[in-house]
Coordinates of C-alpha atoms in Angstrom, one line a residue:
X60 CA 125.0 43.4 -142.2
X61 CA 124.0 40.5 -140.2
X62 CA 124.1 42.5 -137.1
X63 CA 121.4 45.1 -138.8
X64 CA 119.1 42.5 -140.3
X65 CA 119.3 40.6 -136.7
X66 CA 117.8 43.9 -134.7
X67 CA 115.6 44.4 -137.2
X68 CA 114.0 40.9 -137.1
X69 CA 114.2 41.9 -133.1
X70 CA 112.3 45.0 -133.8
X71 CA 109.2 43.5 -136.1
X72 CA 108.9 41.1 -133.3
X73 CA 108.1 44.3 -130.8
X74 CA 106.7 46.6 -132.4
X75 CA 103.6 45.1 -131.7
X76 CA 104.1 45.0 -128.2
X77 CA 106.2 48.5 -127.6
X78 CA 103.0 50.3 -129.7
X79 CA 100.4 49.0 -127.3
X80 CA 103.1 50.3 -124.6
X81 CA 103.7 53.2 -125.9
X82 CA 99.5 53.5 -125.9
X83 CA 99.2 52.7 -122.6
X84 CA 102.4 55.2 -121.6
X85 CA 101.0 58.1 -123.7
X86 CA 100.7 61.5 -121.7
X87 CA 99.3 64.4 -122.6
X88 CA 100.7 68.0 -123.4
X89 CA 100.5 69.6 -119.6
X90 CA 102.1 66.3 -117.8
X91 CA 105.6 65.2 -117.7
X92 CA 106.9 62.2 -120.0
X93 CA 108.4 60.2 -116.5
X94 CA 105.3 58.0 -114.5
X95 CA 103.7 55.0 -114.7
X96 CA 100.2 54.0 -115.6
X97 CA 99.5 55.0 -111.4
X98 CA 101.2 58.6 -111.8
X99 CA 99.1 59.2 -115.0
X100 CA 96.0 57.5 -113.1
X101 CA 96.4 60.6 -110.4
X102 CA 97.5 63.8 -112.0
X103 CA 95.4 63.0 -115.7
X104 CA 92.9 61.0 -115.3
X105 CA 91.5 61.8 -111.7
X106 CA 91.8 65.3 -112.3
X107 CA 90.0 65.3 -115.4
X108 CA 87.2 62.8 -114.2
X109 CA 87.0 65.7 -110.8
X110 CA 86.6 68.0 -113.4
X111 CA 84.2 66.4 -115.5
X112 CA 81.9 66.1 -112.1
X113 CA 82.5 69.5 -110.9
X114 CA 80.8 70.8 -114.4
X115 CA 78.1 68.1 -114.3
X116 CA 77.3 69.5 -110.8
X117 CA 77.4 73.0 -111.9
X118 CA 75.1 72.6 -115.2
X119 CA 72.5 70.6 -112.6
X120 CA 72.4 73.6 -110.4
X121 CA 71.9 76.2 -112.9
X122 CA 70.0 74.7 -115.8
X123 CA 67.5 72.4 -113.5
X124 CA 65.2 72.8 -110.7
X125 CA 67.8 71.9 -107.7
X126 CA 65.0 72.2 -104.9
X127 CA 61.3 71.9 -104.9
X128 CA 59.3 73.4 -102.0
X129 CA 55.5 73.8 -100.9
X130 CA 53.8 75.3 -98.2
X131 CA 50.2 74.6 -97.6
X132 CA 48.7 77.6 -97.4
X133 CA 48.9 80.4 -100.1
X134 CA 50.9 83.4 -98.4
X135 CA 51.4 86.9 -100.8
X136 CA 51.5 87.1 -104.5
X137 CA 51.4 83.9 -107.3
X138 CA 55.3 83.9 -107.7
X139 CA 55.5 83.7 -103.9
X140 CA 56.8 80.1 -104.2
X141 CA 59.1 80.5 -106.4
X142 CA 61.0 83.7 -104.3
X143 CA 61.1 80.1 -101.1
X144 CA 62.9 78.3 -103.5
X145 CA 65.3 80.5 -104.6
X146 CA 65.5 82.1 -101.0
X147 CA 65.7 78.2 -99.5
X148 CA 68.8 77.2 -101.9
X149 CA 71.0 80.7 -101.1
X150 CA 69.9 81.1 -97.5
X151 CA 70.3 77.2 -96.6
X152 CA 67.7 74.4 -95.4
X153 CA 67.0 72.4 -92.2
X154 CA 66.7 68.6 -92.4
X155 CA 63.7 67.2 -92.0
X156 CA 64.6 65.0 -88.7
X157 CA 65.2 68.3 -86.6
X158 CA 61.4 69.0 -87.0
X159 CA 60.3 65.1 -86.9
X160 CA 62.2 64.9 -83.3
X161 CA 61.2 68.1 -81.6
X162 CA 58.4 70.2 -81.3
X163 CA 57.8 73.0 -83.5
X164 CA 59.3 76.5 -82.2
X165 CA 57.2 79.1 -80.2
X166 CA 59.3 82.1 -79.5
X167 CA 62.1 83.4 -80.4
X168 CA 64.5 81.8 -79.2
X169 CA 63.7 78.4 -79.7
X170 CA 63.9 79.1 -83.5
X171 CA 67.6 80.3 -82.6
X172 CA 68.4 76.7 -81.9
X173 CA 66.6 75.2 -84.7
X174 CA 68.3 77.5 -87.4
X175 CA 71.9 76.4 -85.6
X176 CA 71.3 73.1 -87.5
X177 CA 70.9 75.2 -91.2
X178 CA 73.0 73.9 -93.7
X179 CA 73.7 74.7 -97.4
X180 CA 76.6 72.5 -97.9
X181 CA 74.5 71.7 -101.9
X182 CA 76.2 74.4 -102.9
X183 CA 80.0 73.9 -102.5
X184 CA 79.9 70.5 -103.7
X185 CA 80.8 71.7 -107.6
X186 CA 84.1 73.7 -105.5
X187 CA 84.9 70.6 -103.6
X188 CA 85.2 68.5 -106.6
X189 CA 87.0 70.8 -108.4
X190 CA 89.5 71.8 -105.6
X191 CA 89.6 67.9 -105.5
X192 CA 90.9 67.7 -109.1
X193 CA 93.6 70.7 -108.6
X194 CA 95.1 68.9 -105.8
X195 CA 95.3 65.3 -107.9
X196 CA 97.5 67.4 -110.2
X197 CA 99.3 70.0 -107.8
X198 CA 102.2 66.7 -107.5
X199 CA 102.8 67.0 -110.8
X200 CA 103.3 70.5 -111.3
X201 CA 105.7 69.9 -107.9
X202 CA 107.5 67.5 -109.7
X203 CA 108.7 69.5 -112.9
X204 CA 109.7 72.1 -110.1
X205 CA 112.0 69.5 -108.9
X206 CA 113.2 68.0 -111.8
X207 CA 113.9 71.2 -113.6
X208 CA 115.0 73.1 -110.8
X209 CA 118.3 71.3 -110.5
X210 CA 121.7 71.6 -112.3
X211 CA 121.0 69.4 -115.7
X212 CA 117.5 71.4 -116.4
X213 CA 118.0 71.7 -120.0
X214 CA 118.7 67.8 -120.3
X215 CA 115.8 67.0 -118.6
X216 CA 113.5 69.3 -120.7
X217 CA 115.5 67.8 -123.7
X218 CA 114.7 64.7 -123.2
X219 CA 110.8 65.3 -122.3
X220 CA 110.9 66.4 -125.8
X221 CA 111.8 64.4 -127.7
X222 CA 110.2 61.4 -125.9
X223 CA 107.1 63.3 -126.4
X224 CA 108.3 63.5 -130.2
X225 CA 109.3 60.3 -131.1
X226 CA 105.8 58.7 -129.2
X227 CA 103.3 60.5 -131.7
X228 CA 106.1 59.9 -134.4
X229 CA 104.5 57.8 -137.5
X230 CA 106.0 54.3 -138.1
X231 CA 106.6 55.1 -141.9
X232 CA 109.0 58.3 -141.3
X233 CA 112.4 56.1 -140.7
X234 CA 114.7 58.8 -141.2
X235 CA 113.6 61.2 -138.6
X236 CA 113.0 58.6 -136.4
X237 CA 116.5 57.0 -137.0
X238 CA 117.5 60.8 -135.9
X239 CA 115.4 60.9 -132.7
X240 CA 116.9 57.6 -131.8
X241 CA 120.4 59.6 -131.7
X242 CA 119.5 62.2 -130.4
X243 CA 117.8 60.5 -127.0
X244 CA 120.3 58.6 -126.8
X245 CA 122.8 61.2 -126.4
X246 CA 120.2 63.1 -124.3
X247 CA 120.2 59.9 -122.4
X248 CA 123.9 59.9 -121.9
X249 CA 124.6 63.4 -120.8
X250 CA 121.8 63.1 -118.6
X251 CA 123.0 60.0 -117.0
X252 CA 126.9 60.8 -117.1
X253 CA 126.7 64.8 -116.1
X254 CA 126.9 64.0 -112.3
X255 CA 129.7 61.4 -112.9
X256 CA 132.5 64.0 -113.7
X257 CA 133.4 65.0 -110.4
X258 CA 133.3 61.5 -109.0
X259 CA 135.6 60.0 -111.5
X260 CA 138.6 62.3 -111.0
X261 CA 138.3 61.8 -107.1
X262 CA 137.4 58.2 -107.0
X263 CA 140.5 57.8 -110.0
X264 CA 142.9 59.5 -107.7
X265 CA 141.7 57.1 -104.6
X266 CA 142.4 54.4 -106.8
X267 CA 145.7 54.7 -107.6
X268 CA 146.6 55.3 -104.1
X269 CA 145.0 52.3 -103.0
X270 CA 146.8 50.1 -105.9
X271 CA 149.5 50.9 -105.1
X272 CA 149.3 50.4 -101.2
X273 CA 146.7 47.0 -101.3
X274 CA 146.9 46.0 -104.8
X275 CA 144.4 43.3 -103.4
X276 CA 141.8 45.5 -102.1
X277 CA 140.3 46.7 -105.7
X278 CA 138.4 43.5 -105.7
X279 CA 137.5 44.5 -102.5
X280 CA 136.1 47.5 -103.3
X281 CA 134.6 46.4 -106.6
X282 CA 131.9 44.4 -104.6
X283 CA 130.7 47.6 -102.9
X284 CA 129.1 50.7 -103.5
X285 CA 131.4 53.8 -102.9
X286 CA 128.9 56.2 -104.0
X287 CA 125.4 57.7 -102.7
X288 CA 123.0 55.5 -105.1
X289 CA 120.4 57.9 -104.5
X290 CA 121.5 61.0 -107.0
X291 CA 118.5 62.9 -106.4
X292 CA 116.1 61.7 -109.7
X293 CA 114.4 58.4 -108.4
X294 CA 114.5 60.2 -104.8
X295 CA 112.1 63.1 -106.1
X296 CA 110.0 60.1 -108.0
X297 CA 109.5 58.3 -104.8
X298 CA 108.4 62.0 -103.1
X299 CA 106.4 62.3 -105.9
X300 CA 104.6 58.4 -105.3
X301 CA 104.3 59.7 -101.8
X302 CA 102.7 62.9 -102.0
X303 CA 100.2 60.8 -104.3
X304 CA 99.7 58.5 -101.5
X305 CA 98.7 60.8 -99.1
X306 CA 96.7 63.0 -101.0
X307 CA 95.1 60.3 -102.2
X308 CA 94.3 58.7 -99.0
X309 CA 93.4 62.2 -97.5
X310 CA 90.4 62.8 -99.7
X311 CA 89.2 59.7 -99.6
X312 CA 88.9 60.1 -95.2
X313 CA 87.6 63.2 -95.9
X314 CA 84.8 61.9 -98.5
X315 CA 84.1 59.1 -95.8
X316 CA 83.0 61.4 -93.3
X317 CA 81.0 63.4 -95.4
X318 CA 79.1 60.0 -96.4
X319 CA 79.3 58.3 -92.7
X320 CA 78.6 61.2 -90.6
X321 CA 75.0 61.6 -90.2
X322 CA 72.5 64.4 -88.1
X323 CA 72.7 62.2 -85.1
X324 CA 76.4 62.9 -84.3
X325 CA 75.9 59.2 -82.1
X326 CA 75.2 57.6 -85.4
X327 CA 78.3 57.4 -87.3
X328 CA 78.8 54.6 -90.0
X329 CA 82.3 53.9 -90.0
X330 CA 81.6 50.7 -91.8
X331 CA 83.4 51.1 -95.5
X332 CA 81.1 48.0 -96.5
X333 CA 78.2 50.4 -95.1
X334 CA 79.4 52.9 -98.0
X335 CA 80.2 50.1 -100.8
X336 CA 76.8 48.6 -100.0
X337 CA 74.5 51.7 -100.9
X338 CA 76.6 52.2 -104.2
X339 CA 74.1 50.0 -106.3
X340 CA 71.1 49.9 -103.6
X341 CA 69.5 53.0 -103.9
X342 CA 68.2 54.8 -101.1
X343 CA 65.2 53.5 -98.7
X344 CA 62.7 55.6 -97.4
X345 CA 63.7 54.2 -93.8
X346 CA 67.6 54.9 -94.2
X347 CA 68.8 58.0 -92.2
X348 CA 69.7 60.9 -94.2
X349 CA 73.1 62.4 -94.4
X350 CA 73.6 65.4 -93.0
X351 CA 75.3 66.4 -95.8
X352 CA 72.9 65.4 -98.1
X353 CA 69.6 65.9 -97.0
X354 CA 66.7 65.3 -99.3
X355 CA 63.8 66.4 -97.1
X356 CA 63.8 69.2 -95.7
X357 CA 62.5 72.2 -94.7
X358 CA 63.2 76.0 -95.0
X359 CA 62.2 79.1 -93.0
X360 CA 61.8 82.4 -94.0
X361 CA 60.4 85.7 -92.6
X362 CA 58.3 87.6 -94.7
X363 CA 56.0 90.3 -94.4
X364 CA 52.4 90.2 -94.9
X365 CA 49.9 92.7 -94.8
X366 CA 52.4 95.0 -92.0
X367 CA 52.7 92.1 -89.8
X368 CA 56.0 89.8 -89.6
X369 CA 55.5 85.9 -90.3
X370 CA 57.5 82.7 -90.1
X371 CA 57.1 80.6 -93.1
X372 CA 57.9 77.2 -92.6
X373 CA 57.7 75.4 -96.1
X374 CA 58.5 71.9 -97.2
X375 CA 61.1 70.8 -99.6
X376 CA 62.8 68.3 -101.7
X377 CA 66.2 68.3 -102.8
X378 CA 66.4 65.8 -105.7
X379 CA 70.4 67.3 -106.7
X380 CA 71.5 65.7 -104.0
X381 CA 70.3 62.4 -104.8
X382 CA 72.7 62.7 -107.5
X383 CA 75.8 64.7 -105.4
X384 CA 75.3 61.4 -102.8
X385 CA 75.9 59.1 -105.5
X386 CA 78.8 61.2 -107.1
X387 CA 80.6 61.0 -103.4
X388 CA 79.7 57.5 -103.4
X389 CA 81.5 56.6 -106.7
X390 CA 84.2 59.6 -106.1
X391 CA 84.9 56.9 -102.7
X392 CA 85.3 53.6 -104.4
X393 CA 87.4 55.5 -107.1
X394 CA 89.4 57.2 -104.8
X395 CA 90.3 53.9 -103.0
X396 CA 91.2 52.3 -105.8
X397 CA 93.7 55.3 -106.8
X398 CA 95.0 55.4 -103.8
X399 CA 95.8 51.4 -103.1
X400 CA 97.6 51.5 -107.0
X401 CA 99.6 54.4 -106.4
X402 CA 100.7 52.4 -102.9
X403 CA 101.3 49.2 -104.7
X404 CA 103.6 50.9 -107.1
X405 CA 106.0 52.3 -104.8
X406 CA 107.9 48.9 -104.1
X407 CA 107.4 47.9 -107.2
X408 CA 109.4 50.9 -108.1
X409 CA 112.1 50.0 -105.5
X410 CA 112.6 46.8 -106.6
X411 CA 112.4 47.7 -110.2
X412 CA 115.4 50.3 -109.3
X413 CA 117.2 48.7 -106.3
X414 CA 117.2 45.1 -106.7
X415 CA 120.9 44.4 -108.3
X416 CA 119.6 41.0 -109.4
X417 CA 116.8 42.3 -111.2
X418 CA 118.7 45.7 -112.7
X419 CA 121.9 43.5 -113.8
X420 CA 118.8 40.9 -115.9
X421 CA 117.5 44.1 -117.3
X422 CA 121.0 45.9 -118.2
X423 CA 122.5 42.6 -119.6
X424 CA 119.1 42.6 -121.9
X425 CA 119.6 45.8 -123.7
X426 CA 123.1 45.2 -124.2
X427 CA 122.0 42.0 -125.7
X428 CA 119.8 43.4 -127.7
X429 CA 122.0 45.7 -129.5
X430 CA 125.2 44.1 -129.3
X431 CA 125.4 40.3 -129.9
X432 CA 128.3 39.9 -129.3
X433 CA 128.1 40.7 -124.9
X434 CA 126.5 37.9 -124.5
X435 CA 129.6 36.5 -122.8
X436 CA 129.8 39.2 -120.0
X437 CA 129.8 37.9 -116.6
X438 CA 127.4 39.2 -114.3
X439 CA 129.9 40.6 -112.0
X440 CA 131.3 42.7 -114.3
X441 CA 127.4 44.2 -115.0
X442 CA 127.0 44.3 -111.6
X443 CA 129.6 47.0 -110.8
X444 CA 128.9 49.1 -113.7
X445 CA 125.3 49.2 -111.9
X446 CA 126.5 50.1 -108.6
X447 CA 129.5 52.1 -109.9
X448 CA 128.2 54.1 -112.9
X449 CA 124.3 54.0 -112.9
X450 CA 123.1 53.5 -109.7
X451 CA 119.5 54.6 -109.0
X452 CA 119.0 57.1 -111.2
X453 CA 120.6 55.6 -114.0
X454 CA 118.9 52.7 -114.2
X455 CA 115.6 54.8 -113.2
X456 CA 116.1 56.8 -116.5
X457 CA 116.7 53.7 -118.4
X458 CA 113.5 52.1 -117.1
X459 CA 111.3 54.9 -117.8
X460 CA 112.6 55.1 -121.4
X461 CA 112.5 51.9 -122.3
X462 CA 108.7 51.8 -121.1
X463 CA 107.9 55.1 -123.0
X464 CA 109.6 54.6 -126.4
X465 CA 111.7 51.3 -127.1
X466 CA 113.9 48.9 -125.7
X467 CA 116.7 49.4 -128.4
X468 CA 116.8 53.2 -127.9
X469 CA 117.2 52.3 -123.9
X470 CA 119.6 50.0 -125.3
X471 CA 121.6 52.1 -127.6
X472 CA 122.1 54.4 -125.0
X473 CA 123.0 51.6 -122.6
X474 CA 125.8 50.3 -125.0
X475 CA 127.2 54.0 -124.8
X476 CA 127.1 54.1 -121.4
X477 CA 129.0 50.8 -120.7
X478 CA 131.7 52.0 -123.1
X479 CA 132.0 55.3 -121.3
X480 CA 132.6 53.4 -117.9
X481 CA 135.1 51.1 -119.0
X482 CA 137.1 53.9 -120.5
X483 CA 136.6 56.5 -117.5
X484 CA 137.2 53.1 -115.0
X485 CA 139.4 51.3 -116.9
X486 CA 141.9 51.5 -113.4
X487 CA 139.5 49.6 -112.1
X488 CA 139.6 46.7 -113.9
X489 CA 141.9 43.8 -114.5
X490 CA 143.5 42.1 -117.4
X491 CA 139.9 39.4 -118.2
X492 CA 137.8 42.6 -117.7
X493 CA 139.6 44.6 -120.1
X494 CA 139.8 42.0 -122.8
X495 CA 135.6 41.6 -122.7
X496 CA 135.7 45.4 -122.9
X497 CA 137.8 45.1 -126.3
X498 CA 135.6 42.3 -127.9
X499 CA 132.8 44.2 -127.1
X500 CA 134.3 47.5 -128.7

């Protein structure tokens, strides 16, 4: 009874603190349980905020006036200026410094070479954006593939579940959460101790032959790790961190260039303050247009008049991509931000899942939280049932559930585990280890 009324004095005093987790660690229905605030920072809310900016984009093209033109003369019918707008946006624009620094055309030819420099890069931007937000959440969809694709699928999907489940689960219904609790942490279990079968009969076999050659050289051994402590799970995480990086980092060079690179291929602002310094400055009159944002411009367009052929040069204004330059611009300074967090969180990952000081702290604390009495277990001992039992992706799985749902669920399921190695490694252990084990039991 005093054990009970002890975790549940533990538990008022987080549950505070594991809600506003649990809030911060919420995922939504099409995204995998496993990440970190960086993960769900990539494939949630990038893809959504792409999204969002593609439609923006789209509903600005269609339901406003995108481009403006005049010509100076009056050519044809009334609606003849609003046939050059509509034929300017579909056919594509010139930008205004191609006419300010030559001469306008005479023949033929000459008008070749001005309409090399057409462009009508306005209307892919929508696309772009939204090819943008498929790719932030292509890694994720990657990630389920390699998570479910391997031998313990319906444990992994398992326990998705039911994390899922017991996250939106209401405080007041104790019963079905006290069943949830069980039932991760026997998901948690076979998850953690399905790829263990194999090893102990082998590594119990090698054992006994060694014990009985070199009694002296278990210790020996214990110190070490005889297994691969990468079992595949935290391995595909770290791909998965990568493959965030680099897309990341990817779209935000190619963004840069579409902000940097002007008309004058010998003007190229490859400056990043250059970019962060027009964010909030608005545009002069003076600064030099992007080439893929021109504002001023101009269109031509051959129409026929009266039996006779005519070039009709008209002036125009593209107000949209005022707004499209500014999009980029913020798109930029969000996309470095993603893509610095999601490179920050890689070693903190490693050292989170690698550092035997730090995962022997963190397993010693859920095995204090549910069981008072281990207290007195020496580090050592914790030590090996890290490197031996629960290696990287052990204490990777531990980790992620103990940031999703609660620490005593991780620890319930950690208590389980350490009983499970003792009694599958008990030839492993000598006469003090053995008689912790029993106290603990």
């Amino acid at each position: 009874m005093s054990t009970q009324r002890l975790n549940e004095e533990k538990r008022r005093k987080l549950s505070s603190w594991h809600y506003f987790q649990k809030w911060i660690n919420s995922n939504g229905s099409l995204s995998c349980p496993f990440g970190d605030f960086a993960d769900r920072l990539n494939s949630q809310l990038t893809m959504t905020m792409m999204m969002s900016l593609s439609s923006i984009c789209i509903a600005l093209q269609y339901f406003t006036r995108p481009i403006v033109c005049y010509i100076p003369i009056e050519i044809g019918g009334s609606n003849i200026l609003d046939y050059l707008e509509e034929f300017c946006w579909v056919n594509g624009v010139i930008s205004a410094e191609v006419f300010n620094t030559a001469p306008l055309p005479q023949n033929d030819s000459e008008w070749r070479k001005v309409l090399r420099y057409k462009s009508n890069h306005y209307q892919w931007i929508p696309f772009i954006l939204a090819f943008s937000g498929i790719l932030f959440f292509l890694p994720r969809l990657l990630w389920n593939l390699l998570s479910f694709s391997s031998s313990h699928i319906n444990d992994m999907q398992g326990l998705m579940t039911l994390i899922k489940e017991y996250a939106y689960l209401p405080l007041a219904k104790e019963v079905k959460r006290s069943h949830l609790e069980q039932s991760l942490t026997n998901t948690i279990v076979k998850l953690i101790t399905k790829k263990q079968n194999k090893h102990f009969m082998q590594m119990e076999r090698y054992f006994r032959v060694l014990s009985f050659y070199c009694p002296k050289c278990i210790r020996c051994f214990n110190t070490i790790n005889l297994t691969d402590n990468y079992q595949g799970l935290f391995g595909k995480y770290m791909l998965l961190k990568l493959i965030y990086v680099v897309n990341a980092t990817c779209q935000l060079l190619f963004i840069h260039k579409f902000l940097c690179e002007s008309h004058d291929k010998r003007e190229i602002h490859s400056s990043s303050w250059h970019i962060v310094s027009h964010i909030f400055s608005g545009f002069s009159n003076n600064r030099t247009q992007s080439h893929f944002f021109p504002r001023q411009v101009y269109c031509v367009a051959d129409l026929r008049h009266l039996g006779t052929a005519s070039k009709v040069v008209s002036s125009c204004v593209l107000p949209l991509n005022i707004i499209n330059e500014k999009i980029f611009l913020l798109v930029w300074l969000w996309l470095a931000f993603v893509a610095s967090l999601s490179l920050i969180s890689i070693p903190i990952w490693l050292v989170r899942t690698n550092n035997k000081i730090a995962g022997t702290d963190f397993v010693i604390y859920l095995l204090q939280l549910v069981q008072v009495k281990t207290q007195r277990i020496p580090n050592e001992l914790v030590r090996r049932f890290l490197i031996n039992f629960l290696k990287s992706d052990g204490l990777f799985i531990l980790r992620m559930v103990s940031d999703h749902t609660d620490d005593f669920i991780a620890g319930r399921a950690a208590l389980q585990l350490w009983l499970l190695y003792h009694d599958k490694y008990r030839f492993m252990l000598d006469e003090n280890d053995t008689e912790i084990t029993k106290s603990i039991e």
